[in-house]
C-alpha positions as YAML, in Angstrom:
chain: A
units: angstrom
residues:
- id: 1
  name: MET
  ca: [27.61, 180.99, 140.51]
- id: 2
  name: ASP
  ca: [28.82, 182.80, 137.47]
- id: 3
  name: THR
  ca: [32.33, 182.82, 138.82]
- id: 4
  name: LYS
  ca: [32.34, 179.06, 138.99]
- id: 5
  name: ILE
  ca: [31.15, 178.63, 135.44]
- id: 6
  name: VAL
  ca: [33.86, 180.98, 134.16]
- id: 7
  name: LYS
  ca: [36.63, 179.08, 136.02]
- id: 8
  name: LYS
  ca: [35.26, 175.81, 134.69]
- id: 9
  name: LYS
  ca: [35.39, 177.18, 131.09]
- id: 10
  name: SER
  ca: [38.82, 178.48, 131.42]
- id: 11
  name: LYS
  ca: [40.00, 175.05, 132.65]
- id: 12
  name: LEU
  ca: [38.44, 173.26, 129.59]
- id: 13
  name: LYS
  ca: [40.11, 175.71, 127.26]
- id: 14
  name: PHE
  ca: [43.43, 175.04, 128.79]
- id: 15
  name: VAL
  ca: [43.05, 171.22, 128.48]
- id: 16
  name: PHE
  ca: [41.86, 171.46, 124.88]
- id: 17
  name: GLY
  ca: [44.75, 173.75, 124.04]
- id: 18
  name: GLY
  ca: [47.32, 171.29, 125.53]
- id: 19
  name: LEU
  ca: [45.84, 168.35, 123.57]
- id: 20
  name: ALA
  ca: [46.00, 170.36, 120.32]
- id: 21
  name: ILE
  ca: [49.73, 171.12, 120.91]
- id: 22
  name: LEU
  ca: [50.42, 167.49, 121.64]
- id: 23
  name: VAL
  ca: [48.63, 166.50, 118.40]
- id: 24
  name: MET
  ca: [50.58, 168.95, 116.39]
- id: 25
  name: ILE
  ca: [53.86, 167.83, 117.89]
- id: 26
  name: GLY
  ca: [52.97, 164.16, 117.14]
- id: 27
  name: VAL
  ca: [52.10, 165.01, 113.52]
- id: 28
  name: CYS
  ca: [55.44, 166.79, 113.02]
- id: 29
  name: ILE
  ca: [57.21, 163.88, 114.59]
- id: 30
  name: LEU
  ca: [55.51, 161.49, 112.27]
- id: 31
  name: TYR
  ca: [56.21, 163.64, 109.32]
- id: 32
  name: PHE
  ca: [59.91, 163.75, 110.05]
- id: 33
  name: ILE
  ca: [60.04, 159.96, 110.71]
- id: 34
  name: ARG
  ca: [58.51, 159.28, 107.37]
- id: 35
  name: GLN
  ca: [60.84, 161.46, 105.52]
- id: 36
  name: LYS
  ca: [63.39, 159.51, 103.68]
- id: 37
  name: LYS
  ca: [67.01, 160.28, 104.59]
- id: 38
  name: THR
  ca: [68.46, 162.50, 101.93]
- id: 39
  name: TYR
  ca: [72.18, 163.18, 101.20]
- id: 40
  name: ASN
  ca: [73.95, 165.67, 98.88]
- id: 41
  name: VAL
  ca: [76.56, 164.35, 96.50]
- id: 42
  name: SER
  ca: [78.63, 165.77, 93.73]
- id: 43
  name: ALA
  ca: [78.36, 164.26, 90.25]
- id: 44
  name: GLU
  ca: [82.15, 164.21, 90.16]
- id: 45
  name: ASP
  ca: [82.30, 161.89, 93.14]
- id: 46
  name: ILE
  ca: [80.14, 159.10, 91.82]
- id: 47
  name: GLN
  ca: [80.30, 156.85, 88.81]
- id: 48
  name: THR
  ca: [77.20, 155.81, 86.90]
- id: 49
  name: ASP
  ca: [76.44, 153.17, 84.44]
- id: 50
  name: ALA
  ca: [73.51, 152.22, 82.29]
- id: 51
  name: VAL
  ca: [71.64, 148.91, 82.69]
- id: 52
  name: THR
  ca: [72.03, 147.00, 79.44]
- id: 53
  name: GLN
  ca: [70.55, 144.03, 77.75]
- id: 54
  name: GLY
  ca: [72.82, 141.68, 75.80]
- id: 55
  name: LYS
  ca: [74.87, 138.48, 75.68]
- id: 56
  name: PHE
  ca: [76.03, 137.58, 79.11]
- id: 57
  name: GLU
  ca: [79.32, 135.39, 79.02]
- id: 58
  name: ASP
  ca: [79.36, 133.13, 82.12]
- id: 59
  name: MET
  ca: [83.18, 132.85, 82.34]
- id: 60
  name: LEU
  ca: [86.06, 133.43, 84.62]
- id: 61
  name: MET
  ca: [89.39, 135.02, 83.86]
- id: 62
  name: VAL
  ca: [92.51, 133.51, 85.74]
- id: 63
  name: THR
  ca: [96.22, 133.68, 85.43]
- id: 64
  name: ALA
  ca: [97.85, 130.17, 85.16]
- id: 65
  name: GLN
  ca: [101.44, 129.07, 85.40]
- id: 66
  name: THR
  ca: [103.16, 126.13, 83.58]
- id: 67
  name: GLN
  ca: [104.48, 123.38, 85.76]
- id: 68
  name: SER
  ca: [105.80, 119.96, 85.06]
- id: 69
  name: LEU
  ca: [103.13, 117.51, 84.29]
- id: 70
  name: ASN
  ca: [104.55, 115.04, 86.83]
- id: 71
  name: SER
  ca: [106.96, 115.61, 89.68]
- id: 72
  name: SER
  ca: [108.36, 113.81, 92.75]
- id: 73
  name: LEU
  ca: [108.91, 115.61, 96.09]
- id: 74
  name: VAL
  ca: [112.29, 115.61, 97.76]
- id: 75
  name: ASN
  ca: [111.57, 114.82, 101.39]
- id: 76
  name: VAL
  ca: [113.92, 114.91, 104.37]
- id: 77
  name: LEU
  ca: [113.97, 111.29, 105.85]
- id: 78
  name: GLU
  ca: [116.12, 112.13, 108.81]
- id: 79
  name: GLY
  ca: [116.30, 115.51, 110.50]
- id: 80
  name: GLY
  ca: [119.53, 117.24, 111.12]
- id: 81
  name: VAL
  ca: [121.89, 120.12, 110.19]
- id: 82
  name: VAL
  ca: [122.75, 120.57, 106.50]
- id: 83
  name: LYS
  ca: [126.52, 119.64, 106.27]
- id: 84
  name: GLU
  ca: [126.94, 119.33, 102.55]
- id: 85
  name: ILE
  ca: [125.06, 120.38, 99.36]
- id: 86
  name: PHE
  ca: [125.75, 118.56, 96.05]
- id: 87
  name: ALA
  ca: [123.22, 119.97, 93.70]
- id: 88
  name: GLU
  ca: [121.67, 123.34, 92.74]
- id: 89
  name: ASP
  ca: [118.13, 124.41, 91.88]
- id: 90
  name: GLY
  ca: [117.39, 123.79, 88.14]
- id: 91
  name: GLN
  ca: [120.07, 121.10, 87.81]
- id: 92
  name: ILE
  ca: [119.29, 117.94, 85.96]
- id: 93
  name: VAL
  ca: [119.61, 114.93, 88.37]
- id: 94
  name: THR
  ca: [119.21, 111.14, 88.20]
- id: 95
  name: LYS
  ca: [117.41, 108.82, 90.57]
- id: 96
  name: GLY
  ca: [119.52, 108.07, 93.63]
- id: 97
  name: GLN
  ca: [121.93, 110.98, 93.03]
- id: 98
  name: PRO
  ca: [122.95, 112.60, 96.33]
- id: 99
  name: ILE
  ca: [121.80, 116.24, 96.47]
- id: 100
  name: ALA
  ca: [122.55, 117.01, 100.07]
- id: 101
  name: ARG
  ca: [123.75, 115.54, 103.49]
- id: 102
  name: VAL
  ca: [122.64, 116.28, 106.96]
- id: 103
  name: TYR
  ca: [124.07, 115.28, 110.27]
- id: 104
  name: ASN
  ca: [122.47, 114.65, 113.64]
- id: 105
  name: PRO
  ca: [124.87, 113.59, 116.48]
- id: 106
  name: ASN
  ca: [122.02, 112.39, 118.74]
- id: 107
  name: THR
  ca: [120.53, 110.23, 116.10]
- id: 108
  name: GLU
  ca: [123.96, 108.94, 115.14]
- id: 109
  name: PHE
  ca: [124.70, 107.89, 118.72]
- id: 110
  name: SER
  ca: [121.25, 106.24, 119.06]
- id: 111
  name: TYR
  ca: [122.03, 104.28, 115.84]
- id: 112
  name: MET
  ca: [125.29, 103.20, 117.37]
- id: 113
  name: ASN
  ca: [123.72, 102.07, 120.62]
- id: 114
  name: GLN
  ca: [120.85, 100.14, 118.75]
- id: 115
  name: GLU
  ca: [123.42, 98.49, 116.45]
- id: 116
  name: THR
  ca: [125.58, 97.42, 119.43]
- id: 117
  name: GLY
  ca: [122.43, 96.06, 121.29]
- id: 118
  name: ILE
  ca: [121.30, 93.97, 118.23]
- id: 119
  name: MET
  ca: [124.78, 92.56, 117.62]
- id: 120
  name: GLN
  ca: [124.98, 91.43, 121.31]
- id: 121
  name: GLN
  ca: [121.73, 89.76, 121.22]
- id: 122
  name: VAL
  ca: [122.68, 88.08, 117.90]
- id: 123
  name: SER
  ca: [125.96, 86.92, 119.57]
- id: 124
  name: GLN
  ca: [123.98, 85.53, 122.54]
- id: 125
  name: MET
  ca: [121.60, 83.68, 120.26]
- id: 126
  name: ARG
  ca: [124.60, 82.20, 118.36]
- id: 127
  name: THR
  ca: [125.99, 80.94, 121.59]
- id: 128
  name: THR
  ca: [122.67, 79.34, 122.53]
- id: 129
  name: LEU
  ca: [122.43, 77.85, 119.20]
- id: 130
  name: LEU
  ca: [125.94, 76.34, 119.58]
- id: 131
  name: GLU
  ca: [125.06, 74.92, 123.01]
- id: 132
  name: LEU
  ca: [122.01, 73.24, 121.54]
- id: 133
  name: LYS
  ca: [124.14, 71.66, 118.79]
- id: 134
  name: ASN
  ca: [126.67, 70.37, 121.35]
- id: 135
  name: GLN
  ca: [123.79, 68.86, 123.38]
- id: 136
  name: GLU
  ca: [122.56, 67.23, 120.26]
- id: 137
  name: LEU
  ca: [126.11, 65.84, 119.44]
- id: 138
  name: ALA
  ca: [126.66, 64.59, 123.07]
- id: 139
  name: GLN
  ca: [123.24, 62.87, 123.00]
- id: 140
  name: ASP
  ca: [124.01, 61.28, 119.68]
- id: 141
  name: LYS
  ca: [127.14, 59.92, 121.15]
- id: 142
  name: GLU
  ca: [125.33, 58.61, 124.17]
- id: 143
  name: LEU
  ca: [122.73, 56.95, 121.89]
- id: 144
  name: LEU
  ca: [125.55, 55.43, 119.80]
- id: 145
  name: GLN
  ca: [127.36, 54.11, 122.95]
- id: 146
  name: ALA
  ca: [124.11, 52.62, 124.32]
- id: 147
  name: GLN
  ca: [123.55, 50.87, 120.93]
- id: 148
  name: ASN
  ca: [127.06, 49.65, 121.02]
- id: 149
  name: ASP
  ca: [126.82, 48.27, 124.58]
- id: 150
  name: TYR
  ca: [123.62, 46.60, 123.72]
- id: 151
  name: ASN
  ca: [125.11, 44.87, 120.67]
- id: 152
  name: THR
  ca: [128.06, 43.80, 122.83]
- id: 153
  name: ALA
  ca: [125.75, 42.39, 125.53]
- id: 154
  name: LEU
  ca: [123.80, 40.50, 122.92]
- id: 155
  name: GLN
  ca: [126.93, 38.96, 121.46]
- id: 156
  name: SER
  ca: [128.06, 37.89, 124.86]
- id: 157
  name: PHE
  ca: [124.62, 36.52, 125.76]
- id: 158
  name: ASN
  ca: [124.51, 34.39, 122.50]
- id: 159
  name: LEU
  ca: [128.00, 32.99, 123.16]
- id: 160
  name: GLN
  ca: [127.28, 32.12, 126.81]
- id: 161
  name: LYS
  ca: [123.93, 30.50, 125.78]
- id: 162
  name: ARG
  ca: [125.56, 28.29, 123.24]
- id: 163
  name: LEU
  ca: [128.31, 27.25, 125.75]
- id: 164
  name: TYR
  ca: [125.76, 26.80, 128.35]
- id: 165
  name: ASP
  ca: [123.52, 24.71, 126.17]
- id: 166
  name: ALA
  ca: [126.54, 22.56, 125.14]
- id: 167
  name: ASP
  ca: [127.29, 22.06, 128.90]
- id: 168
  name: ILE
  ca: [130.70, 23.72, 128.32]
- id: 169
  name: GLY
  ca: [130.05, 27.20, 129.86]
- id: 170
  name: LYS
  ca: [129.32, 28.10, 133.45]
- id: 171
  name: LYS
  ca: [125.83, 28.89, 134.53]
- id: 172
  name: THR
  ca: [127.12, 31.97, 136.36]
- id: 173
  name: ASP
  ca: [128.66, 33.33, 133.19]
- id: 174
  name: TYR
  ca: [125.33, 32.58, 131.37]
- id: 175
  name: ASP
  ca: [123.23, 34.43, 134.18]
- id: 176
  name: ILE
  ca: [125.47, 37.41, 134.12]
- id: 177
  name: SER
  ca: [125.10, 37.62, 130.30]
- id: 178
  name: VAL
  ca: [121.40, 37.47, 130.59]
- id: 179
  name: GLN
  ca: [121.32, 40.13, 133.23]
- id: 180
  name: ASN
  ca: [123.65, 42.46, 131.34]
- id: 181
  name: LEU
  ca: [121.64, 42.08, 128.15]
- id: 182
  name: ALA
  ca: [118.33, 42.93, 129.94]
- id: 183
  name: TYR
  ca: [120.21, 45.96, 131.54]
- id: 184
  name: GLN
  ca: [121.58, 47.25, 128.19]
- id: 185
  name: LYS
  ca: [118.33, 46.63, 126.41]
- id: 186
  name: GLN
  ca: [116.42, 48.83, 129.02]
- id: 187
  name: ARG
  ca: [119.25, 51.43, 129.16]
- id: 188
  name: LYS
  ca: [119.08, 51.64, 125.33]
- id: 189
  name: SER
  ca: [115.28, 52.02, 125.31]
- id: 190
  name: ILE
  ca: [115.41, 54.82, 128.05]
- id: 191
  name: ILE
  ca: [118.02, 56.77, 126.05]
- id: 192
  name: GLU
  ca: [116.03, 56.50, 122.77]
- id: 193
  name: LYS
  ca: [112.96, 57.87, 124.56]
- id: 194
  name: GLY
  ca: [114.83, 60.71, 126.08]
- id: 195
  name: PHE
  ca: [116.63, 61.36, 122.79]
- id: 196
  name: SER
  ca: [113.15, 61.58, 120.88]
- id: 197
  name: THR
  ca: [111.80, 63.99, 123.43]
- id: 198
  name: GLU
  ca: [114.85, 66.26, 123.79]
- id: 199
  name: LYS
  ca: [115.40, 66.25, 119.99]
- id: 200
  name: SER
  ca: [111.83, 67.57, 119.44]
- id: 201
  name: SER
  ca: [112.28, 70.21, 122.24]
- id: 202
  name: ARG
  ca: [115.65, 71.08, 120.81]
- id: 203
  name: ASN
  ca: [114.49, 71.49, 117.33]
- id: 204
  name: THR
  ca: [111.71, 73.92, 118.48]
- id: 205
  name: GLN
  ca: [114.36, 76.00, 120.34]
- id: 206
  name: MET
  ca: [116.68, 75.91, 117.42]
- id: 207
  name: THR
  ca: [113.83, 77.02, 115.16]
- id: 208
  name: ALA
  ca: [112.91, 79.94, 117.41]
- id: 209
  name: VAL
  ca: [116.58, 80.99, 117.81]
- id: 210
  name: ASN
  ca: [117.03, 80.90, 114.08]
- id: 211
  name: THR
  ca: [113.85, 82.96, 113.50]
- id: 212
  name: SER
  ca: [114.94, 85.44, 116.16]
- id: 213
  name: MET
  ca: [118.42, 85.68, 114.56]
- id: 214
  name: GLY
  ca: [116.75, 86.32, 111.17]
- id: 215
  name: GLN
  ca: [114.63, 89.08, 112.64]
- id: 216
  name: MET
  ca: [117.66, 90.66, 114.27]
- id: 217
  name: ASP
  ca: [119.67, 90.58, 111.08]
- id: 218
  name: ARG
  ca: [116.89, 92.26, 109.28]
- id: 219
  name: SER
  ca: [116.52, 94.85, 111.91]
- id: 220
  name: LEU
  ca: [120.36, 95.35, 111.65]
- id: 221
  name: GLN
  ca: [120.06, 95.87, 108.01]
- id: 222
  name: VAL
  ca: [117.21, 98.39, 108.40]
- id: 223
  name: LEU
  ca: [119.14, 100.25, 111.08]
- id: 224
  name: ARG
  ca: [122.21, 100.36, 108.85]
- id: 225
  name: SER
  ca: [120.26, 101.44, 105.88]
- id: 226
  name: ASN
  ca: [118.56, 104.28, 108.03]
- id: 227
  name: LYS
  ca: [122.09, 105.67, 108.41]
- id: 228
  name: ASN
  ca: [121.97, 106.40, 104.66]
- id: 229
  name: ASN
  ca: [118.99, 108.59, 105.44]
- id: 230
  name: PHE
  ca: [121.37, 111.38, 106.42]
- id: 231
  name: LEU
  ca: [122.14, 111.46, 102.68]
- id: 232
  name: ILE
  ca: [119.30, 113.14, 100.81]
- id: 233
  name: MET
  ca: [118.97, 111.60, 97.32]
- id: 234
  name: ALA
  ca: [116.92, 112.45, 94.14]
- id: 235
  name: PRO
  ca: [113.76, 110.38, 94.22]
- id: 236
  name: ALA
  ca: [113.64, 110.30, 90.43]
- id: 237
  name: SER
  ca: [115.46, 111.67, 87.27]
- id: 238
  name: GLY
  ca: [114.62, 114.98, 86.04]
- id: 239
  name: ARG
  ca: [115.07, 118.74, 86.78]
- id: 240
  name: LEU
  ca: [115.57, 119.73, 90.39]
- id: 241
  name: SER
  ca: [113.28, 122.70, 91.27]
- id: 242
  name: SER
  ca: [112.19, 124.62, 94.36]
- id: 243
  name: PHE
  ca: [115.37, 123.48, 96.02]
- id: 244
  name: ALA
  ca: [116.67, 126.22, 98.29]
- id: 245
  name: ILE
  ca: [118.59, 125.09, 101.37]
- id: 246
  name: SER
  ca: [121.72, 126.47, 103.11]
- id: 247
  name: LEU
  ca: [124.60, 125.08, 104.97]
- id: 248
  name: GLY
  ca: [124.00, 124.90, 108.64]
- id: 249
  name: GLU
  ca: [120.20, 124.93, 108.16]
- id: 250
  name: ASN
  ca: [118.33, 122.70, 110.51]
- id: 251
  name: LEU
  ca: [115.92, 120.42, 108.45]
- id: 252
  name: ILE
  ca: [113.03, 118.62, 110.22]
- id: 253
  name: SER
  ca: [112.12, 115.06, 109.31]
- id: 254
  name: GLY
  ca: [109.38, 114.79, 106.83]
- id: 255
  name: ARG
  ca: [109.90, 118.29, 105.49]
- id: 256
  name: SER
  ca: [109.80, 118.73, 101.60]
- id: 257
  name: ILE
  ca: [112.81, 120.76, 100.44]
- id: 258
  name: GLY
  ca: [112.11, 120.65, 96.71]
- id: 259
  name: LYS
  ca: [110.85, 118.51, 93.87]
- id: 260
  name: VAL
  ca: [112.18, 116.81, 90.69]
- id: 261
  name: ASP
  ca: [110.15, 117.62, 87.63]
- id: 262
  name: LEU
  ca: [110.04, 114.49, 85.44]
- id: 263
  name: MET
  ca: [110.12, 116.54, 82.25]
- id: 264
  name: ASP
  ca: [107.39, 114.37, 80.58]
- id: 265
  name: GLY
  ca: [105.05, 117.31, 79.72]
- id: 266
  name: TYR
  ca: [103.59, 120.42, 81.20]
- id: 267
  name: LYS
  ca: [100.39, 121.33, 83.04]
- id: 268
  name: LEU
  ca: [98.78, 124.61, 84.06]
- id: 269
  name: VAL
  ca: [98.07, 125.61, 87.68]
- id: 270
  name: ALA
  ca: [95.78, 128.54, 88.43]
- id: 271
  name: LYS
  ca: [94.78, 130.20, 91.78]
- id: 272
  name: VAL
  ca: [90.98, 130.85, 91.85]
- id: 273
  name: ASP
  ca: [89.00, 132.94, 94.25]
- id: 274
  name: GLU
  ca: [87.12, 130.72, 96.68]
- id: 275
  name: TYR
  ca: [83.68, 132.18, 95.38]
- id: 276
  name: TYR
  ca: [84.10, 129.77, 92.45]
- id: 277
  name: ILE
  ca: [84.82, 126.64, 94.46]
- id: 278
  name: ASN
  ca: [81.41, 125.21, 93.86]
- id: 279
  name: LYS
  ca: [81.17, 126.45, 90.39]
- id: 280
  name: LEU
  ca: [84.22, 124.67, 88.88]
- id: 281
  name: GLN
  ca: [84.51, 120.96, 88.17]
- id: 282
  name: ASN
  ca: [86.73, 118.70, 86.18]
- id: 283
  name: GLY
  ca: [86.04, 118.87, 82.36]
- id: 284
  name: ILE
  ca: [85.21, 122.55, 82.17]
- id: 285
  name: LYS
  ca: [87.04, 124.01, 79.13]
- id: 286
  name: GLY
  ca: [88.77, 127.28, 78.64]
- id: 287
  name: MET
  ca: [90.87, 129.10, 76.15]
- id: 288
  name: LEU
  ca: [94.38, 130.48, 76.27]
- id: 289
  name: ASP
  ca: [95.78, 133.11, 73.98]
- id: 290
  name: ASN
  ca: [99.44, 133.09, 73.13]
- id: 291
  name: ASN
  ca: [100.88, 135.38, 70.36]
- id: 292
  name: ASP
  ca: [97.29, 135.79, 69.01]
- id: 293
  name: GLN
  ca: [97.05, 131.99, 68.84]
- id: 294
  name: PRO
  ca: [94.21, 130.36, 70.78]
- id: 295
  name: TYR
  ca: [94.72, 127.00, 72.67]
- id: 296
  name: GLU
  ca: [92.04, 124.91, 74.29]
- id: 297
  name: VAL
  ca: [92.64, 123.78, 77.87]
- id: 298
  name: VAL
  ca: [90.49, 121.71, 80.25]
- id: 299
  name: ILE
  ca: [90.34, 121.36, 84.12]
- id: 300
  name: THR
  ca: [91.76, 118.08, 85.15]
- id: 301
  name: LYS
  ca: [92.03, 118.55, 88.89]
- id: 302
  name: ILE
  ca: [90.62, 120.81, 91.64]
- id: 303
  name: LEU
  ca: [92.49, 121.07, 95.03]
- id: 304
  name: PRO
  ca: [89.73, 122.19, 97.40]
- id: 305
  name: GLU
  ca: [92.10, 123.37, 100.09]
- id: 306
  name: VAL
  ca: [91.44, 127.21, 100.50]
- id: 307
  name: LYS
  ca: [94.44, 129.35, 101.49]
- id: 308
  name: ASP
  ca: [94.29, 133.06, 101.61]
- id: 309
  name: GLY
  ca: [90.93, 133.11, 99.99]
- id: 310
  name: GLN
  ca: [91.98, 130.98, 97.02]
- id: 311
  name: PHE
  ca: [92.26, 127.44, 95.88]
- id: 312
  name: LEU
  ca: [94.34, 125.70, 93.16]
- id: 313
  name: VAL
  ca: [93.05, 124.28, 89.86]
- id: 314
  name: GLU
  ca: [95.15, 122.21, 87.42]
- id: 315
  name: LEU
  ca: [94.54, 122.21, 83.68]
- id: 316
  name: ASN
  ca: [95.97, 120.38, 80.67]
- id: 317
  name: PHE
  ca: [96.05, 121.31, 77.04]
- id: 318
  name: THR
  ca: [93.39, 119.29, 75.06]
- id: 319
  name: ASP
  ca: [95.37, 119.18, 71.73]
- id: 320
  name: LYS
  ca: [98.05, 121.53, 70.53]
- id: 321
  name: LYS
  ca: [100.12, 123.58, 72.93]
- id: 322
  name: PRO
  ca: [102.49, 126.66, 72.51]
- id: 323
  name: ASP
  ca: [106.00, 126.15, 71.19]
- id: 324
  name: ASN
  ca: [108.96, 126.37, 73.58]
- id: 325
  name: LEU
  ca: [106.91, 125.91, 76.81]
- id: 326
  name: LYS
  ca: [109.00, 126.27, 79.94]
- id: 327
  name: ILE
  ca: [108.28, 125.85, 83.65]
- id: 328
  name: GLY
  ca: [107.24, 129.05, 85.24]
- id: 329
  name: MET
  ca: [105.67, 130.77, 82.24]
- id: 330
  name: THR
  ca: [102.34, 132.56, 82.85]
- id: 331
  name: PHE
  ca: [99.28, 132.81, 80.70]
- id: 332
  name: GLY
  ca: [95.83, 134.39, 81.00]
- id: 333
  name: LEU
  ca: [93.04, 131.90, 80.76]
- id: 334
  name: LYS
  ca: [89.26, 132.31, 80.06]
- id: 335
  name: LEU
  ca: [87.13, 129.42, 81.49]
- id: 336
  name: LYS
  ca: [83.58, 128.95, 80.16]
- id: 337
  name: LEU
  ca: [81.32, 128.12, 83.11]
- id: 338
  name: SER
  ca: [78.14, 127.79, 81.09]
- id: 339
  name: ALA
  ca: [76.56, 128.86, 77.69]
- id: 340
  name: ASP
  ca: [75.97, 132.51, 76.80]
- id: 341
  name: THR
  ca: [72.53, 133.85, 77.47]
- id: 342
  name: GLN
  ca: [70.66, 137.08, 76.71]
- id: 343
  name: SER
  ca: [70.51, 138.96, 80.10]
- id: 344
  name: THR
  ca: [69.98, 142.32, 81.71]
- id: 345
  name: MET
  ca: [73.31, 143.35, 83.03]
- id: 346
  name: ILE
  ca: [75.03, 146.17, 85.08]
- id: 347
  name: SER
  ca: [78.86, 146.93, 85.05]
- id: 348
  name: LYS
  ca: [80.80, 145.62, 87.95]
- id: 349
  name: GLY
  ca: [81.76, 148.20, 90.55]
- id: 350
  name: SER
  ca: [82.72, 148.97, 94.13]
- id: 351
  name: PHE
  ca: [79.09, 149.31, 95.28]
- id: 352
  name: PHE
  ca: [78.84, 145.56, 95.66]
- id: 353
  name: LYS
  ca: [81.18, 145.49, 98.64]
- id: 354
  name: GLU
  ca: [78.67, 147.45, 100.81]
- id: 355
  name: THR
  ca: [75.38, 146.10, 99.32]
- id: 356
  name: ASN
  ca: [76.23, 142.46, 98.53]
- id: 357
  name: GLY
  ca: [74.16, 142.92, 95.38]
- id: 358
  name: LYS
  ca: [70.91, 143.22, 97.33]
- id: 359
  name: TRP
  ca: [70.20, 147.02, 96.56]
- id: 360
  name: ILE
  ca: [71.47, 149.95, 94.47]
- id: 361
  name: PHE
  ca: [70.90, 153.57, 93.81]
- id: 362
  name: VAL
  ca: [68.91, 154.24, 90.66]
- id: 363
  name: VAL
  ca: [69.34, 157.71, 89.09]
- id: 364
  name: LYS
  ca: [66.49, 159.75, 87.80]
- id: 365
  name: GLY
  ca: [67.31, 163.24, 86.67]
- id: 366
  name: ASN
  ca: [69.29, 165.06, 89.56]
- id: 367
  name: ARG
  ca: [68.28, 162.38, 92.13]
- id: 368
  name: ALA
  ca: [69.10, 158.80, 92.91]
- id: 369
  name: GLU
  ca: [66.80, 156.53, 94.93]
- id: 370
  name: LYS
  ca: [67.74, 153.33, 96.90]
- id: 371
  name: ARG
  ca: [66.08, 150.14, 95.23]
- id: 372
  name: THR
  ca: [66.03, 146.46, 96.20]
- id: 373
  name: ILE
  ca: [67.45, 144.26, 93.45]
- id: 374
  name: SER
  ca: [68.62, 140.71, 92.94]
- id: 375
  name: LEU
  ca: [71.76, 139.70, 91.06]
- id: 376
  name: GLY
  ca: [72.70, 136.30, 89.65]
- id: 377
  name: ARG
  ca: [75.96, 135.31, 87.98]
- id: 378
  name: GLU
  ca: [78.94, 137.38, 87.38]
- id: 379
  name: ASN
  ca: [81.84, 137.58, 85.09]
- id: 380
  name: PRO
  ca: [85.03, 139.94, 85.16]
- id: 381
  name: LEU
  ca: [82.92, 142.85, 83.59]
- id: 382
  name: TYR
  ca: [79.29, 142.50, 84.54]
- id: 383
  name: TYR
  ca: [76.65, 141.31, 87.13]
- id: 384
  name: GLU
  ca: [73.57, 139.48, 85.65]
- id: 385
  name: VAL
  ca: [70.43, 141.20, 86.93]
- id: 386
  name: VAL
  ca: [67.71, 138.88, 88.05]
- id: 387
  name: SER
  ca: [65.06, 141.44, 89.29]
- id: 388
  name: GLY
  ca: [64.75, 145.11, 90.20]
- id: 389
  name: LEU
  ca: [66.22, 146.89, 87.22]
- id: 390
  name: LYS
  ca: [65.28, 147.39, 83.53]
- id: 391
  name: PRO
  ca: [67.51, 148.08, 80.50]
- id: 392
  name: GLY
  ca: [68.09, 151.75, 79.97]
- id: 393
  name: GLU
  ca: [67.97, 152.68, 83.62]
- id: 394
  name: THR
  ca: [71.02, 154.32, 85.15]
- id: 395
  name: VAL
  ca: [72.71, 153.19, 88.48]
- id: 396
  name: ILE
  ca: [75.48, 154.34, 90.64]
- id: 397
  name: THR
  ca: [78.29, 151.77, 90.53]
- id: 398
  name: SER
  ca: [81.08, 153.52, 92.61]
- id: 399
  name: ASP
  ca: [81.82, 153.09, 96.29]
- id: 400
  name: TYR
  ca: [78.94, 153.20, 98.72]
- id: 401
  name: SER
  ca: [80.91, 153.60, 101.94]
- id: 402
  name: ASP
  ca: [79.64, 157.17, 102.64]
- id: 403
  name: LEU
  ca: [76.08, 156.54, 101.12]
- id: 404
  name: LYS
  ca: [74.88, 153.24, 102.65]
- id: 405
  name: LYS
  ca: [72.82, 154.87, 105.46]
- id: 406
  name: TYR
  ca: [70.88, 157.09, 103.01]
- id: 407
  name: GLU
  ca: [67.84, 156.41, 100.92]
- id: 408
  name: ILE
  ca: [67.86, 159.33, 98.45]
- id: 409
  name: LEU
  ca: [70.77, 161.20, 96.98]
- id: 410
  name: ASP
  ca: [70.58, 164.70, 95.59]
- id: 411
  name: ILE
  ca: [73.08, 164.92, 92.74]
- id: 412
  name: LYS
  ca: [74.74, 168.29, 92.35]
- id: 413
  name: LYS
  ca: [76.49, 169.09, 89.13]
...
């Protein structure tokens, strides 16, 4: 009996001991889970900046280049191989001046075939028109003959009637004259009816033929003028620019091979990061400094097509402009997006690439701790802090590539 009790107590001790061990292991695991990930960094490997309070300029710095205020594109109307070049880039040209010539044997052969076909159709139509006019002439002659024969028959009838009434003429001659007059009258009536019907039909045919001939003549003129498309001409008078083609180069129809600057003024064109595509609009003003002299500019056109992460903005001078402006000159511009405000700010840095402005490391003594923040506007120097930071605090603004998976940093000096 005592032996059973002893065995039972031993078994209970074993069970309770195992449970205690499991509880201790769970507590340890829970402790380590709750421990924040810490990483040692050298003070020399990070850059810190203070959170400041001050005037935040909501502005954008861009580089703009001068271009002609108005220009006209030089387009290839008919594709082909460049055979001759008559002008150079930068040359002053006049409207209609030949600047290059291309040649395409297949197109030339096609033009010749089309021209031959049109001329053959025109020739056939002229033959048809001539036949209709000959028919008209023949019918006029027939109508004239019928009228003459009727007049002759009428005269004969009148003569025979007088003779017959005077008992001088023969009755047979009188009867013949009556019969002949009736015949010529009916014949003239039939010819007149046929003449009216055929004349109407013939006039319709002649109108249709003349209309077709007019269309063919216009087609022939267009075809012949298209041959001039092998000659590339200046679309306007001005300075030829962006013109760089070579002999033997194959040009495709519709391609732009340059432009003619009209030399009627200048505009500025700037490439802007796509981040600002919804922040810019026509009418936003900016400043340009040239030789320590400020000049005001204004956005006049936004081209929303994004290419390589950028879009184009056109600007004009509002009043005065720098002297001796030339196409291709570059200037730094400051665009004012909104009024200045008193804001909490942090310096721009590489940290933003990894955090997207949603968190940052805040330094306290020899440690830095991860903190959730919210950023608002930005300019070339600062981010505006919406929440999460106070003026006077210190933050790490350098690259976070090796730090993003940690929550606490031990800074070693």
